[in-house]
Amino acid sequence: MATLSPYVRGEIETSFPNMKIISVEDGRHAVVKGAVLMGEKPRDIIERRARFTYGFDFSPGFKEGQHPEKFKVYWEGKAHCRGVFRKLIEAGQILQYNQQFSRDSFHTRRLQGNKHVACSISLWRSPLPNPTYCYDEGDQCEKVATITAQAPPEGWPDRVNCTNTLIVGETELTVKTFIKEAGQELKTTIDFL
């Protein structure tokens, strides 16, 4: 029996005196072998448990008494609540390879001065199961990706409709935004382990 760390082996033997300790020969290669075997498995049976809750931020109309005043912003003359967390995946949730989670959203560009302002969508994560606000320290949120779409030469229409999608990979999430009016798809990939 071989072990890479006599100290670790001794601690295990001390902690579990009534158990037989078996040390695999050349055990450090087990991780590599596991990765190779995982690559050979059909991907549709690979599952992962999400370590974080993932969601997009959005800015709905501001509701007095419901939304915190500190997140109140104005866009095109209307009050909005900045950075509301819109959950797609919850921490601990079982995820399968190629599983998709989508949300529709929209951006308003009614004012002439906003017709050429870029549209952005941000993906956030939190270790908490139900974060409420991306910018509230208590929700422990962290921005992990932003996709920005530049305006077409003629400018945006009054309402820009998007479909935002998360696609589960083996060790990553693909973030896609499809902008319907422009027929444009943007994407980025992030590590989610």
mmCIF file of N, CA, C and O in Angstrom, residues 106-157:
data_model
loop_
_atom_site.group_PDB
_atom_site.id
_atom_site.type_symbol
_atom_site.label_atom_id
_atom_site.label_comp_id
_atom_site.label_asym_id
_atom_site.label_seq_id
_atom_site.Cartn_x
_atom_site.Cartn_y
_atom_site.Cartn_z
ATOM 1 N N PHE A 106 -36.846 42.954 -21.938
ATOM 2 C CA PHE A 106 -36.895 44.012 -22.943
ATOM 3 C C PHE A 106 -36.209 45.256 -22.400
ATOM 4 O O PHE A 106 -36.047 45.439 -21.202
ATOM 5 N N HIS A 107 -35.773 46.081 -23.329
ATOM 6 C CA HIS A 107 -35.168 47.375 -23.018
ATOM 7 C C HIS A 107 -35.993 48.424 -23.769
ATOM 8 O O HIS A 107 -36.388 48.197 -24.904
ATOM 9 N N THR A 108 -36.249 49.553 -23.131
ATOM 10 C CA THR A 108 -36.972 50.620 -23.822
ATOM 11 C C THR A 108 -35.970 51.640 -24.352
ATOM 12 O O THR A 108 -34.989 51.981 -23.692
ATOM 13 N N ARG A 109 -36.260 52.100 -25.551
ATOM 14 C CA ARG A 109 -35.428 53.107 -26.212
ATOM 15 C C ARG A 109 -36.348 54.079 -26.970
ATOM 16 O O ARG A 109 -36.204 54.305 -28.140
ATOM 17 N N ARG A 110 -37.324 54.630 -26.237
ATOM 18 C CA ARG A 110 -38.310 55.524 -26.872
ATOM 19 C C ARG A 110 -37.737 56.901 -27.185
ATOM 20 O O ARG A 110 -38.066 57.492 -28.198
ATOM 21 N N LEU A 111 -36.890 57.406 -26.282
ATOM 22 C CA LEU A 111 -36.348 58.745 -26.482
ATOM 23 C C LEU A 111 -35.240 58.730 -27.532
ATOM 24 O O LEU A 111 -34.410 57.824 -27.561
ATOM 25 N N GLN A 112 -35.234 59.732 -28.367
ATOM 26 C CA GLN A 112 -34.273 59.801 -29.458
ATOM 27 C C GLN A 112 -32.828 59.693 -28.960
ATOM 28 O O GLN A 112 -31.994 59.047 -29.570
ATOM 29 N N GLY A 113 -32.547 60.295 -27.808
ATOM 30 C CA GLY A 113 -31.192 60.251 -27.260
ATOM 31 C C GLY A 113 -30.753 58.858 -26.816
ATOM 32 O O GLY A 113 -29.568 58.621 -26.592
ATOM 33 N N ASN A 114 -31.692 57.928 -26.673
ATOM 34 C CA ASN A 114 -31.360 56.563 -26.237
ATOM 35 C C ASN A 114 -31.357 55.542 -27.372
ATOM 36 O O ASN A 114 -31.082 54.369 -27.149
ATOM 37 N N LYS A 115 -31.669 55.977 -28.577
ATOM 38 C CA LYS A 115 -31.774 55.053 -29.713
ATOM 39 C C LYS A 115 -30.449 54.365 -30.041
ATOM 40 O O LYS A 115 -30.429 53.293 -30.634
ATOM 41 N N HIS A 116 -29.328 54.983 -29.665
ATOM 42 C CA HIS A 116 -28.015 54.399 -29.964
ATOM 43 C C HIS A 116 -27.258 53.971 -28.701
ATOM 44 O O HIS A 116 -26.075 53.656 -28.755
ATOM 45 N N VAL A 117 -27.966 53.921 -27.566
ATOM 46 C CA VAL A 117 -27.359 53.452 -26.323
ATOM 47 C C VAL A 117 -27.357 51.923 -26.344
ATOM 48 O O VAL A 117 -28.366 51.292 -26.649
ATOM 49 N N ALA A 118 -26.214 51.320 -26.020
ATOM 50 C CA ALA A 118 -26.079 49.862 -26.023
ATOM 51 C C ALA A 118 -27.034 49.212 -25.026
ATOM 52 O O ALA A 118 -27.381 49.796 -24.006
ATOM 53 N N CYS A 119 -27.458 47.999 -25.329
ATOM 54 C CA CYS A 119 -28.279 47.186 -24.423
ATOM 55 C C CYS A 119 -27.366 46.166 -23.754
ATOM 56 O O CYS A 119 -26.591 45.492 -24.428
ATOM 57 N N SER A 120 -27.456 46.065 -22.432
ATOM 58 C CA SER A 120 -26.620 45.120 -21.692
ATOM 59 C C SER A 120 -27.477 44.235 -20.803
ATOM 60 O O SER A 120 -28.494 44.668 -20.275
ATOM 61 N N ILE A 121 -27.013 42.999 -20.640
ATOM 62 C CA ILE A 121 -27.632 42.070 -19.703
ATOM 63 C C ILE A 121 -26.491 41.440 -18.900
ATOM 64 O O ILE A 121 -25.454 41.092 -19.453
ATOM 65 N N SER A 122 -26.670 41.333 -17.584
ATOM 66 C CA SER A 122 -25.618 40.780 -16.722
ATOM 67 C C SER A 122 -26.115 39.534 -16.007
ATOM 68 O O SER A 122 -27.247 39.482 -15.536
ATOM 69 N N LEU A 123 -25.227 38.546 -15.933
ATOM 70 C CA LEU A 123 -25.494 37.325 -15.182
ATOM 71 C C LEU A 123 -24.824 37.458 -13.823
ATOM 72 O O LEU A 123 -23.664 37.851 -13.725
ATOM 73 N N TRP A 124 -25.577 37.124 -12.779
ATOM 74 C CA TRP A 124 -25.102 37.223 -11.400
ATOM 75 C C TRP A 124 -25.205 35.869 -10.728
ATOM 76 O O TRP A 124 -25.989 35.007 -11.158
ATOM 77 N N ARG A 125 -24.432 35.697 -9.652
ATOM 78 C CA ARG A 125 -24.540 34.481 -8.850
ATOM 79 C C ARG A 125 -24.457 34.834 -7.369
ATOM 80 O O ARG A 125 -23.912 35.869 -6.996
ATOM 81 N N SER A 126 -25.018 33.938 -6.570
ATOM 82 C CA SER A 126 -25.004 34.105 -5.120
ATOM 83 C C SER A 126 -24.981 32.719 -4.480
ATOM 84 O O SER A 126 -25.579 31.785 -5.015
ATOM 85 N N PRO A 127 -24.346 32.562 -3.323
ATOM 86 C CA PRO A 127 -24.408 31.277 -2.627
ATOM 87 C C PRO A 127 -25.766 31.058 -1.951
ATOM 88 O O PRO A 127 -26.073 29.948 -1.523
ATOM 89 N N LEU A 128 -26.575 32.106 -1.865
ATOM 90 C CA LEU A 128 -27.887 32.012 -1.220
ATOM 91 C C LEU A 128 -28.924 31.453 -2.194
ATOM 92 O O LEU A 128 -28.850 31.699 -3.398
ATOM 93 N N PRO A 129 -29.946 30.750 -1.695
ATOM 94 C CA PRO A 129 -30.943 30.169 -2.599
ATOM 95 C C PRO A 129 -31.884 31.190 -3.236
ATOM 96 O O PRO A 129 -32.347 30.986 -4.355
ATOM 97 N N ASN A 130 -32.169 32.294 -2.553
ATOM 98 C CA ASN A 130 -33.147 33.262 -3.067
ATOM 99 C C ASN A 130 -32.702 34.705 -2.890
ATOM 100 O O ASN A 130 -33.334 35.475 -2.166
ATOM 101 N N PRO A 131 -31.633 35.105 -3.575
ATOM 102 C CA PRO A 131 -31.231 36.514 -3.476
ATOM 103 C C PRO A 131 -32.297 37.399 -4.117
ATOM 104 O O PRO A 131 -33.005 36.973 -5.030
ATOM 105 N N THR A 132 -32.406 38.619 -3.626
ATOM 106 C CA THR A 132 -33.431 39.532 -4.137
ATOM 107 C C THR A 132 -32.846 40.635 -4.993
ATOM 108 O O THR A 132 -33.390 40.956 -6.052
ATOM 109 N N TYR A 133 -31.739 41.232 -4.536
ATOM 110 C CA TYR A 133 -31.148 42.370 -5.240
ATOM 111 C C TYR A 133 -29.664 42.110 -5.524
ATOM 112 O O TYR A 133 -28.912 41.745 -4.618
ATOM 113 N N CYS A 134 -29.262 42.330 -6.746
ATOM 114 C CA CYS A 134 -27.868 42.106 -7.150
ATOM 115 C C CYS A 134 -26.902 42.998 -6.390
ATOM 116 O O CYS A 134 -25.768 42.597 -6.134
ATOM 117 N N TYR A 135 -27.331 44.195 -6.029
ATOM 118 C CA TYR A 135 -26.433 45.174 -5.415
ATOM 119 C C TYR A 135 -26.575 45.273 -3.895
ATOM 120 O O TYR A 135 -25.993 46.141 -3.279
ATOM 121 N N ASP A 136 -27.329 44.372 -3.289
ATOM 122 C CA ASP A 136 -27.493 44.373 -1.841
ATOM 123 C C ASP A 136 -26.447 43.444 -1.238
ATOM 124 O O ASP A 136 -26.416 42.251 -1.557
ATOM 125 N N GLU A 137 -25.586 43.966 -0.372
ATOM 126 C CA GLU A 137 -24.499 43.163 0.209
ATOM 127 C C GLU A 137 -25.016 41.911 0.910
ATOM 128 O O GLU A 137 -24.365 40.870 0.898
ATOM 129 N N GLY A 138 -26.182 41.989 1.522
ATOM 130 C CA GLY A 138 -26.745 40.842 2.226
ATOM 131 C C GLY A 138 -27.087 39.677 1.318
ATOM 132 O O GLY A 138 -27.164 38.539 1.766
ATOM 133 N N ASP A 139 -27.290 39.944 0.040
ATOM 134 C CA ASP A 139 -27.608 38.884 -0.918
ATOM 135 C C ASP A 139 -26.350 38.216 -1.481
ATOM 136 O O ASP A 139 -26.451 37.250 -2.225
ATOM 137 N N GLN A 140 -25.167 38.752 -1.141
ATOM 138 C CA GLN A 140 -23.878 38.162 -1.510
ATOM 139 C C GLN A 140 -23.762 37.868 -3.008
ATOM 140 O O GLN A 140 -23.257 36.824 -3.412
ATOM 141 N N CYS A 141 -24.231 38.771 -3.830
ATOM 142 C CA CYS A 141 -24.213 38.567 -5.277
ATOM 143 C C CYS A 141 -22.893 39.017 -5.896
ATOM 144 O O CYS A 141 -22.264 39.958 -5.426
ATOM 145 N N GLU A 142 -22.538 38.335 -6.965
ATOM 146 C CA GLU A 142 -21.330 38.644 -7.711
ATOM 147 C C GLU A 142 -21.664 38.593 -9.204
ATOM 148 O O GLU A 142 -22.280 37.628 -9.670
ATOM 149 N N LYS A 143 -21.270 39.629 -9.932
ATOM 150 C CA LYS A 143 -21.482 39.640 -11.378
ATOM 151 C C LYS A 143 -20.458 38.723 -12.023
ATOM 152 O O LYS A 143 -19.273 38.832 -11.756
ATOM 153 N N VAL A 144 -20.925 37.784 -12.876
ATOM 154 C CA VAL A 144 -20.009 36.839 -13.509
ATOM 155 C C VAL A 144 -19.913 37.000 -15.020
ATOM 156 O O VAL A 144 -18.972 36.487 -15.628
ATOM 157 N N ALA A 145 -20.840 37.716 -15.629
ATOM 158 C CA ALA A 145 -20.770 37.939 -17.077
ATOM 159 C C ALA A 145 -21.680 39.092 -17.467
ATOM 160 O O ALA A 145 -22.716 39.314 -16.845
ATOM 161 N N THR A 146 -21.276 39.816 -18.486
ATOM 162 C CA THR A 146 -22.107 40.862 -19.068
ATOM 163 C C THR A 146 -22.037 40.732 -20.579
ATOM 164 O O THR A 146 -20.955 40.567 -21.146
ATOM 165 N N ILE A 147 -23.186 40.769 -21.205
ATOM 166 C CA ILE A 147 -23.250 40.779 -22.666
ATOM 167 C C ILE A 147 -23.809 42.133 -23.069
ATOM 168 O O ILE A 147 -24.848 42.562 -22.567
ATOM 169 N N THR A 148 -23.107 42.799 -23.980
ATOM 170 C CA THR A 148 -23.519 44.126 -24.436
ATOM 171 C C THR A 148 -23.735 44.109 -25.939
ATOM 172 O O THR A 148 -22.866 43.656 -26.687
ATOM 173 N N ALA A 149 -24.893 44.584 -26.348
ATOM 174 C CA ALA A 149 -25.218 44.672 -27.777
ATOM 175 C C ALA A 149 -25.209 46.138 -28.192
ATOM 176 O O ALA A 149 -25.900 46.960 -27.590
ATOM 177 N N GLN A 150 -24.425 46.437 -29.198
ATOM 178 C CA GLN A 150 -24.378 47.794 -29.735
ATOM 179 C C GLN A 150 -25.600 48.034 -30.608
ATOM 180 O O GLN A 150 -26.125 47.114 -31.242
ATOM 181 N N ALA A 151 -26.037 49.258 -30.652
ATOM 182 C CA ALA A 151 -27.219 49.613 -31.446
ATOM 183 C C ALA A 151 -26.925 49.457 -32.928
ATOM 184 O O ALA A 151 -25.802 49.696 -33.381
ATOM 185 N N PRO A 152 -27.934 49.070 -33.709
ATOM 186 C CA PRO A 152 -27.746 49.027 -35.162
ATOM 187 C C PRO A 152 -27.580 50.454 -35.687
ATOM 188 O O PRO A 152 -27.938 51.426 -34.998
ATOM 189 N N PRO A 153 -27.031 50.619 -36.890
ATOM 190 C CA PRO A 153 -26.780 51.965 -37.434
ATOM 191 C C PRO A 153 -28.015 52.875 -37.422
ATOM 192 O O PRO A 153 -27.902 54.073 -37.174
ATOM 193 N N GLU A 154 -29.191 52.319 -37.654
ATOM 194 C CA GLU A 154 -30.421 53.118 -37.678
ATOM 195 C C GLU A 154 -30.996 53.366 -36.290
ATOM 196 O O GLU A 154 -31.978 54.083 -36.125
ATOM 197 N N GLY A 155 -30.382 52.757 -35.253
ATOM 198 C CA GLY A 155 -30.860 52.909 -33.882
ATOM 199 C C GLY A 155 -31.871 51.830 -33.531
ATOM 200 O O GLY A 155 -32.406 51.135 -34.397
ATOM 201 N N TRP A 156 -32.120 51.692 -32.221
ATOM 202 C CA TRP A 156 -33.062 50.685 -31.731
ATOM 203 C C TRP A 156 -34.499 51.114 -31.978
ATOM 204 O O TRP A 156 -34.790 52.301 -32.019
ATOM 205 N N PRO A 157 -35.406 50.149 -32.048
ATOM 206 C CA PRO A 157 -36.834 50.508 -32.015
ATOM 207 C C PRO A 157 -37.198 50.953 -30.598
ATOM 208 O O PRO A 157 -36.369 50.894 -29.683
#
